[in-house]
PDB file of C-alpha atoms in Angstrom:
ATOM      1  CA  MET A 219      14.265  19.246  11.251  1.00  0.00           C
ATOM      2  CA  LYS A 220      16.803  16.856  12.786  1.00  0.00           C
ATOM      3  CA  LYS A 221      18.187  14.440  10.348  1.00  0.00           C
ATOM      4  CA  VAL A 222      17.534  10.788  11.311  1.00  0.00           C
ATOM      5  CA  THR A 223      20.633   8.585  11.328  1.00  0.00           C
ATOM      6  CA  TYR A 224      20.837   4.967  10.020  1.00  0.00           C
ATOM      7  CA  LEU A 225      20.906   3.770  13.676  1.00  0.00           C
ATOM      8  CA  GLU A 226      18.031   5.806  14.772  1.00  0.00           C
ATOM      9  CA  TYR A 227      16.028   4.679  11.797  1.00  0.00           C
ATOM     10  CA  HIS A 228      16.772   1.014  12.594  1.00  0.00           C
ATOM     11  CA  GLN A 229      15.551   1.656  16.081  1.00  0.00           C
ATOM     12  CA  LEU A 230      12.425   3.123  14.914  1.00  0.00           C
ATOM     13  CA  LEU A 231      11.870   0.200  12.456  1.00  0.00           C
ATOM     14  CA  LYS A 232      12.447  -2.247  15.385  1.00  0.00           C
ATOM     15  CA  GLN A 233       9.934  -0.312  17.443  1.00  0.00           C
ATOM     16  CA  ASP A 234       7.263  -0.554  14.798  1.00  0.00           C
ATOM     17  CA  GLN A 235       7.891  -4.360  14.561  1.00  0.00           C
ATOM     18  CA  PHE A 236       7.663  -4.659  18.273  1.00  0.00           C
ATOM     19  CA  ILE A 237       4.294  -2.891  18.403  1.00  0.00           C
ATOM     20  CA  TYR A 238       2.826  -4.988  15.731  1.00  0.00           C
ATOM     21  CA  SER A 239       4.221  -8.210  17.343  1.00  0.00           C
ATOM     22  CA  TRP A 240       2.808  -7.073  20.783  1.00  0.00           C
ATOM     23  CA  ILE A 241      -0.627  -6.543  19.214  1.00  0.00           C
ATOM     24  CA  ILE A 242      -0.763  -9.929  17.540  1.00  0.00           C
ATOM     25  CA  GLN A 243       0.504 -11.726  20.627  1.00  0.00           C
ATOM     26  CA  ASN A 244      -1.399 -10.039  23.420  1.00  0.00           C
ATOM     27  CA  LEU A 245      -4.856  -9.008  22.076  1.00  0.00           C
ATOM     28  CA  THR A 246      -7.800 -11.232  21.205  1.00  0.00           C
ATOM     29  CA  LEU A 247      -8.321 -10.725  17.438  1.00  0.00           C
ATOM     30  CA  ASP A 248     -10.973 -12.004  14.976  1.00  0.00           C
ATOM     31  CA  TYR A 249      -9.181 -13.609  12.091  1.00  0.00           C
ATOM     32  CA  HIS A 250     -10.159 -13.044   8.531  1.00  0.00           C
ATOM     33  CA  VAL A 251      -9.115 -14.063   5.007  1.00  0.00           C
ATOM     34  CA  VAL A 252     -10.348 -12.416   1.830  1.00  0.00           C
ATOM     35  CA  GLU A 253      -9.491 -13.687  -1.566  1.00  0.00           C
ATOM     36  CA  ALA A 254      -8.005 -11.614  -4.370  1.00  0.00           C
ATOM     37  CA  GLY A 255     -10.593  -9.743  -6.389  1.00  0.00           C
ATOM     38  CA  SER A 256     -13.032  -9.384  -3.396  1.00  0.00           C
ATOM     39  CA  SER A 257     -14.250  -6.171  -1.817  1.00  0.00           C
ATOM     40  CA  PHE A 258     -15.167  -5.613   1.899  1.00  0.00           C
ATOM     41  CA  GLN A 259     -15.596  -2.736   4.389  1.00  0.00           C
ATOM     42  CA  LEU A 260     -14.103  -1.710   7.677  1.00  0.00           C
ATOM     43  CA  ASN A 261     -16.711  -0.109  10.124  1.00  0.00           C
ATOM     44  CA  CYS A 262     -15.807   3.036  12.189  1.00  0.00           C
ATOM     45  CA  ASN A 263     -15.978   0.997  15.457  1.00  0.00           C
ATOM     46  CA  GLU A 264     -13.390  -1.441  14.304  1.00  0.00           C
ATOM     47  CA  VAL A 265      -9.580  -1.619  13.945  1.00  0.00           C
ATOM     48  CA  MET A 266      -7.973  -3.768  11.208  1.00  0.00           C
ATOM     49  CA  ILE A 267      -4.421  -5.193  11.373  1.00  0.00           C
ATOM     50  CA  ILE A 268      -3.285  -6.422   7.966  1.00  0.00           C
ATOM     51  CA  LYS A 269      -1.050  -9.452   8.445  1.00  0.00           C
ATOM     52  CA  THR A 270      -0.178 -10.455   4.768  1.00  0.00           C
ATOM     53  CA  GLY A 271      -1.561  -9.483   1.389  1.00  0.00           C
ATOM     54  CA  LEU A 272      -2.109  -6.342  -0.544  1.00  0.00           C
ATOM     55  CA  LEU A 273      -5.261  -4.152  -0.546  1.00  0.00           C
ATOM     56  CA  ILE A 274      -6.447  -1.104  -2.277  1.00  0.00           C
ATOM     57  CA  GLU A 275      -8.512   1.463  -0.175  1.00  0.00           C
ATOM     58  CA  GLN A 276     -11.223   2.598  -2.442  1.00  0.00           C
ATOM     59  CA  ASP A 277     -12.430   6.103  -2.910  1.00  0.00           C
ATOM     60  CA  MET A 278     -16.171   5.945  -1.781  1.00  0.00           C
ATOM     61  CA  GLY A 279     -17.023   9.221  -3.407  1.00  0.00           C
ATOM     62  CA  GLU A 280     -18.762  10.042  -6.659  1.00  0.00           C
ATOM     63  CA  LYS A 281     -15.486   9.292  -8.613  1.00  0.00           C
ATOM     64  CA  ALA A 282     -14.273   5.940  -7.954  1.00  0.00           C
ATOM     65  CA  GLY A 283     -10.638   5.306  -7.578  1.00  0.00           C
ATOM     66  CA  MET A 284      -7.638   4.149  -5.561  1.00  0.00           C
ATOM     67  CA  LYS A 285      -6.866   6.202  -2.401  1.00  0.00           C
ATOM     68  CA  ARG A 286      -3.843   4.232  -1.227  1.00  0.00           C
ATOM     69  CA  LEU A 287      -2.088   0.846  -1.508  1.00  0.00           C
ATOM     70  CA  LEU A 288      -1.805  -1.132   1.757  1.00  0.00           C
ATOM     71  CA  GLY A 289       0.365  -4.024   2.484  1.00  0.00           C
ATOM     72  CA  ASP A 290       1.682  -6.091   5.310  1.00  0.00           C
ATOM     73  CA  LYS A 291       1.711  -5.042   9.010  1.00  0.00           C
ATOM     74  CA  ARG A 292      -0.505  -1.937   8.643  1.00  0.00           C
ATOM     75  CA  ILE A 293      -2.920  -0.857  11.374  1.00  0.00           C
ATOM     76  CA  LEU A 294      -6.134   0.875  10.013  1.00  0.00           C
ATOM     77  CA  PHE A 295      -9.099   2.478  11.541  1.00  0.00           C
ATOM     78  CA  THR A 296     -11.405   5.332  10.913  1.00  0.00           C
ATOM     79  CA  ILE A 297     -13.244   7.927  13.238  1.00  0.00           C
ATOM     80  CA  LYS A 298     -16.241   8.389  10.940  1.00  0.00           C
ATOM     81  CA  GLY A 299     -17.905   6.369   8.106  1.00  0.00           C
ATOM     82  CA  ALA A 300     -16.604   3.205   6.923  1.00  0.00           C
ATOM     83  CA  LEU A 301     -13.491   2.248   4.865  1.00  0.00           C
ATOM     84  CA  SER A 302     -13.875   0.155   1.561  1.00  0.00           C
ATOM     85  CA  PHE A 303     -11.069  -2.118   0.421  1.00  0.00           C
ATOM     86  CA  TYR A 304     -10.438  -4.354  -2.603  1.00  0.00           C
ATOM     87  CA  ALA A 305      -8.032  -7.210  -2.339  1.00  0.00           C
ATOM     88  CA  LEU A 306      -5.181  -7.376  -4.969  1.00  0.00           C
ATOM     89  CA  GLU A 307      -3.818 -10.502  -3.320  1.00  0.00           C
ATOM     90  CA  THR A 308      -5.379 -12.969  -0.943  1.00  0.00           C
ATOM     91  CA  THR A 309      -5.144 -10.963   2.239  1.00  0.00           C
ATOM     92  CA  THR A 310      -5.279 -12.119   5.952  1.00  0.00           C
ATOM     93  CA  TYR A 311      -6.196  -9.643   8.482  1.00  0.00           C
ATOM     94  CA  GLU A 312      -7.351  -9.217  12.097  1.00  0.00           C
ATOM     95  CA  ILE A 313     -10.218  -7.239  13.489  1.00  0.00           C
ATOM     96  CA  ILE A 314     -10.754  -5.845  17.000  1.00  0.00           C
ATOM     97  CA  SER A 315     -13.247  -3.451  18.354  1.00  0.00           C
ATOM     98  CA  ALA A 316     -11.693   0.128  18.532  1.00  0.00           C
ATOM     99  CA  GLU A 317     -12.677   0.685  22.110  1.00  0.00           C
ATOM    100  CA  THR A 318     -11.008  -2.546  23.232  1.00  0.00           C
ATOM    101  CA  PHE A 319      -7.992  -1.870  21.101  1.00  0.00           C
ATOM    102  CA  PHE A 320      -7.329   1.599  22.461  1.00  0.00           C
ATOM    103  CA  ASP A 321      -8.110   0.853  26.093  1.00  0.00           C
ATOM    104  CA  GLU A 322      -5.599  -2.147  25.953  1.00  0.00           C
ATOM    105  CA  LEU A 323      -2.847  -0.061  24.389  1.00  0.00           C
ATOM    106  CA  ASP A 324      -3.453   2.732  26.821  1.00  0.00           C
ATOM    107  CA  ALA A 325      -3.307   0.295  29.918  1.00  0.00           C
ATOM    108  CA  HIS A 326       0.137  -0.966  28.495  1.00  0.00           C
ATOM    109  CA  TYR A 327       1.437   2.707  27.699  1.00  0.00           C
ATOM    110  CA  LEU A 328       1.605   1.948  23.938  1.00  0.00           C
ATOM    111  CA  LEU A 329      -1.267   4.140  22.790  1.00  0.00           C
ATOM    112  CA  ALA A 330       1.014   7.147  21.943  1.00  0.00           C
ATOM    113  CA  ASP A 331       3.440   5.065  19.995  1.00  0.00           C
ATOM    114  CA  VAL A 332       0.633   3.394  17.836  1.00  0.00           C
ATOM    115  CA  LEU A 333      -0.985   6.677  17.269  1.00  0.00           C
ATOM    116  CA  LEU A 334       2.256   8.209  16.217  1.00  0.00           C
ATOM    117  CA  GLN A 335       3.003   5.254  13.708  1.00  0.00           C
ATOM    118  CA  VAL A 336      -0.445   5.532  12.171  1.00  0.00           C
ATOM    119  CA  ASN A 337      -0.078   9.350  11.793  1.00  0.00           C
ATOM    120  CA  GLU A 338       3.232   8.926  10.180  1.00  0.00           C
ATOM    121  CA  GLU A 339       1.761   6.468   7.635  1.00  0.00           C
ATOM    122  CA  LEU A 340      -1.158   8.824   6.865  1.00  0.00           C
ATOM    123  CA  GLU A 341       1.287  11.709   6.270  1.00  0.00           C
ATOM    124  CA  LYS A 342       3.224   9.418   3.759  1.00  0.00           C
ATOM    125  CA  ASP A 343      -0.246   8.536   2.012  1.00  0.00           C
ATOM    126  CA  LEU A 344      -1.010  12.125   1.820  1.00  0.00           C
ATOM    127  CA  ASP A 345       2.302  13.197   0.477  1.00  0.00           C
ATOM    128  CA  ARG A 346       1.966  10.522  -2.139  1.00  0.00           C
ATOM    129  CA  LYS A 347      -1.605  11.621  -3.164  1.00  0.00           C
ATOM    130  CA  MET A 348      -0.528  15.425  -3.397  1.00  0.00           C
ATOM    131  CA  LYS A 349       2.564  14.345  -5.540  1.00  0.00           C
ATOM    132  CA  LEU A 350       0.238  12.182  -7.777  1.00  0.00           C
ATOM    133  CA  LEU A 351      -2.340  15.137  -8.164  1.00  0.00           C
ATOM    134  CA  SER A 352       0.477  17.429  -9.180  1.00  0.00           C
ATOM    135  CA  LEU A 353       1.635  15.215 -11.982  1.00  0.00           C
ATOM    136  CA  ASN A 354       0.344  14.950 -15.525  1.00  0.00           C
ATOM    137  CA  SER A 355      -0.983  11.609 -16.966  1.00  0.00           C
ATOM    138  CA  VAL A 356       2.567  10.496 -18.016  1.00  0.00           C
ATOM    139  CA  GLY A 357       4.046  11.405 -14.547  1.00  0.00           C
ATOM    140  CA  ARG A 358       1.229   9.730 -12.746  1.00  0.00           C
ATOM    141  CA  ILE A 359       1.489   6.470 -14.731  1.00  0.00           C
ATOM    142  CA  LYS A 360       5.341   6.340 -14.332  1.00  0.00           C
ATOM    143  CA  MET A 361       4.917   7.038 -10.445  1.00  0.00           C
ATOM    144  CA  VAL A 362       2.519   4.029 -10.255  1.00  0.00           C
ATOM    145  CA  LEU A 363       4.770   1.702 -12.193  1.00  0.00           C
ATOM    146  CA  ASP A 364       7.835   2.874 -10.171  1.00  0.00           C
ATOM    147  CA  SER A 365       5.839   2.113  -6.989  1.00  0.00           C
ATOM    148  CA  ILE A 366       5.015  -1.350  -8.100  1.00  0.00           C
ATOM    149  CA  VAL A 367       8.563  -2.079  -9.207  1.00  0.00           C
ATOM    150  CA  ALA A 368       9.859  -0.907  -5.860  1.00  0.00           C
ATOM    151  CA  TYR A 369       7.421  -2.602  -3.735  1.00  0.00           C
ATOM    152  CA  TYR A 370       7.877  -6.064  -5.406  1.00  0.00           C
ATOM    153  CA  GLN A 371      11.608  -5.392  -5.958  1.00  0.00           C
ATOM    154  CA  LEU A 372      11.309  -6.241  -9.690  1.00  0.00           C
ATOM    155  CA  ASP A 373      14.442  -6.695 -11.708  1.00  0.00           C
ATOM    156  CA  TYR A 374      14.635  -7.305 -15.400  1.00  0.00           C
ATOM    157  CA  LEU A 375      17.281 -10.090 -14.883  1.00  0.00           C
ATOM    158  CA  ASP A 376      16.293 -11.836 -11.831  1.00  0.00           C
ATOM    159  CA  ASN A 377      12.777 -11.002 -10.847  1.00  0.00           C
ATOM    160  CA  PRO A 378      11.080  -9.569 -13.914  1.00  0.00           C
ATOM    161  CA  ALA A 379       7.439 -10.703 -13.366  1.00  0.00           C
ATOM    162  CA  PHE A 380       4.897  -8.248 -12.342  1.00  0.00           C
ATOM    163  CA  PRO A 381       2.174  -9.550  -9.845  1.00  0.00           C
ATOM    164  CA  LYS A 382      -0.863 -11.047 -11.772  1.00  0.00           C
ATOM    165  CA  TRP A 383      -3.156  -8.219 -10.714  1.00  0.00           C
ATOM    166  CA  VAL A 384      -1.315  -5.603 -12.643  1.00  0.00           C
ATOM    167  CA  LYS A 385      -3.433  -4.891 -15.675  1.00  0.00           C
ATOM    168  CA  ILE A 386      -4.220  -1.948 -17.730  1.00  0.00           C
ATOM    169  CA  ASN A 387      -7.357  -1.000 -15.860  1.00  0.00           C
ATOM    170  CA  MET A 388      -5.728  -1.438 -12.529  1.00  0.00           C
ATOM    171  CA  VAL A 389      -2.748   0.886 -13.571  1.00  0.00           C
ATOM    172  CA  ALA A 390      -5.295   3.423 -14.866  1.00  0.00           C
ATOM    173  CA  ARG A 391      -7.281   3.314 -11.722  1.00  0.00           C
ATOM    174  CA  ALA A 392      -4.225   3.811  -9.488  1.00  0.00           C
ATOM    175  CA  ALA A 393      -2.985   6.702 -11.734  1.00  0.00           C
ATOM    176  CA  ARG A 394      -6.386   8.397 -12.028  1.00  0.00           C
ATOM    177  CA  CYS A 395      -6.126   8.157 -15.854  1.00  0.00           C
ATOM    178  CA  SER A 396      -8.454   6.843 -18.435  1.00  0.00           C
ATOM    179  CA  VAL A 397      -8.011   3.335 -19.669  1.00  0.00           C
ATOM    180  CA  SER A 398      -7.301   4.624 -23.291  1.00  0.00           C
ATOM    181  CA  THR A 399      -4.553   6.942 -22.132  1.00  0.00           C
ATOM    182  CA  THR A 400      -2.948   4.390 -19.863  1.00  0.00           C
ATOM    183  CA  SER A 401      -3.125   1.778 -22.700  1.00  0.00           C
ATOM    184  CA  TYR A 402      -1.551   4.357 -25.129  1.00  0.00           C
ATOM    185  CA  LEU A 403       1.295   5.177 -22.764  1.00  0.00           C
ATOM    186  CA  LEU A 404       1.981   1.620 -21.781  1.00  0.00           C
ATOM    187  CA  ASN A 405       2.350   0.625 -25.369  1.00  0.00           C
ATOM    188  CA  GLU A 406       5.010   3.233 -25.761  1.00  0.00           C
ATOM    189  CA  LEU A 407       6.981   1.342 -23.095  1.00  0.00           C
ATOM    190  CA  VAL A 408       6.371  -1.885 -25.039  1.00  0.00           C
ATOM    191  CA  GLU A 409       7.637  -0.501 -28.352  1.00  0.00           C
ATOM    192  CA  LYS A 410      10.821   0.581 -26.554  1.00  0.00           C
ATOM    193  CA  GLY A 411      11.350  -2.861 -25.180  1.00  0.00           C
ATOM    194  CA  ILE A 412      10.895  -1.814 -21.605  1.00  0.00           C
ATOM    195  CA  ILE A 413       7.985  -3.961 -20.527  1.00  0.00           C
ATOM    196  CA  GLU A 414       5.838  -6.691 -22.163  1.00  0.00           C
ATOM    197  CA  ILE A 415       2.170  -6.554 -21.503  1.00  0.00           C
ATOM    198  CA  LYS A 416       0.735  -8.998 -23.771  1.00  0.00           C
ATOM    199  CA  SER A 417       1.685 -12.001 -21.645  1.00  0.00           C
ATOM    200  CA  SER A 418       0.350 -12.648 -18.226  1.00  0.00           C
ATOM    201  CA  PRO A 419       1.953 -11.689 -15.947  1.00  0.00           C
ATOM    202  CA  TRP A 420       3.595  -8.561 -17.378  1.00  0.00           C
ATOM    203  CA  LEU A 421       7.384  -8.679 -17.695  1.00  0.00           C
ATOM    204  CA  LEU A 422       9.924  -6.013 -16.919  1.00  0.00           C
ATOM    205  CA  LYS A 423      12.479  -6.270 -19.719  1.00  0.00           C
ATOM    206  CA  GLN A 424      14.585  -3.183 -19.059  1.00  0.00           C
ATOM    207  CA  PRO A 425      15.008  -0.873 -16.092  1.00  0.00           C
ATOM    208  CA  LEU A 426      12.549   1.982 -16.095  1.00  0.00           C
ATOM    209  CA  ARG A 427      14.095   5.478 -16.666  1.00  0.00           C
ATOM    210  CA  LYS A 428      12.858   8.934 -16.279  1.00  0.00           C
ATOM    211  CA  ASP A 429      12.745   9.692 -20.029  1.00  0.00           C
ATOM    212  CA  ASP A 430      10.982   6.397 -20.951  1.00  0.00           C
ATOM    213  CA  LEU A 431       7.611   8.274 -21.367  1.00  0.00           C
ATOM    214  CA  ASN A 432       7.416  11.534 -23.032  1.00  0.00           C
TER     215      ASN A 432
END
């Protein structure tokens, strides 16, 4: 596989931003706001473009859980069934009919670019899910915490506060662990002075390291 250089990556990043900006500026979209703590669904004949906020795509099977975490500037659609979402933060998003969306993109020669972008995002989500399933409970909880720290660029000196939605039950859900196991392992980090979970929001007190959980 050809290695992507920094300049090539920068061009790809600019292309993704261009596609998102083009969609927002050129298509007639139905604007929505959903408050943190609310759930809603995306139908199979709709496309959703997330503008700001943070959502969980929920597993609608028998075992409820988190399928993936979705942030700004994501394009989402499904070819069968509906997608269910839970808002971790107040989220603004746009809806357009799938038929109109794909017809407009095709007419402006952007359809292949958007489908490639969506496919790459799905591959990343699948890779994350496969990695999560391959780990034990300690590894899964560590992976979830690492993801939150990276996403919010937390730093124990300058930016130590976790988002307020980070609670034991949410970490357990994301890691597909029981609440009791998650609570036990998080309290290990508390005892080591790594995080503080008694306050709200939680605080990162020291950098997370590979051997913090055993």
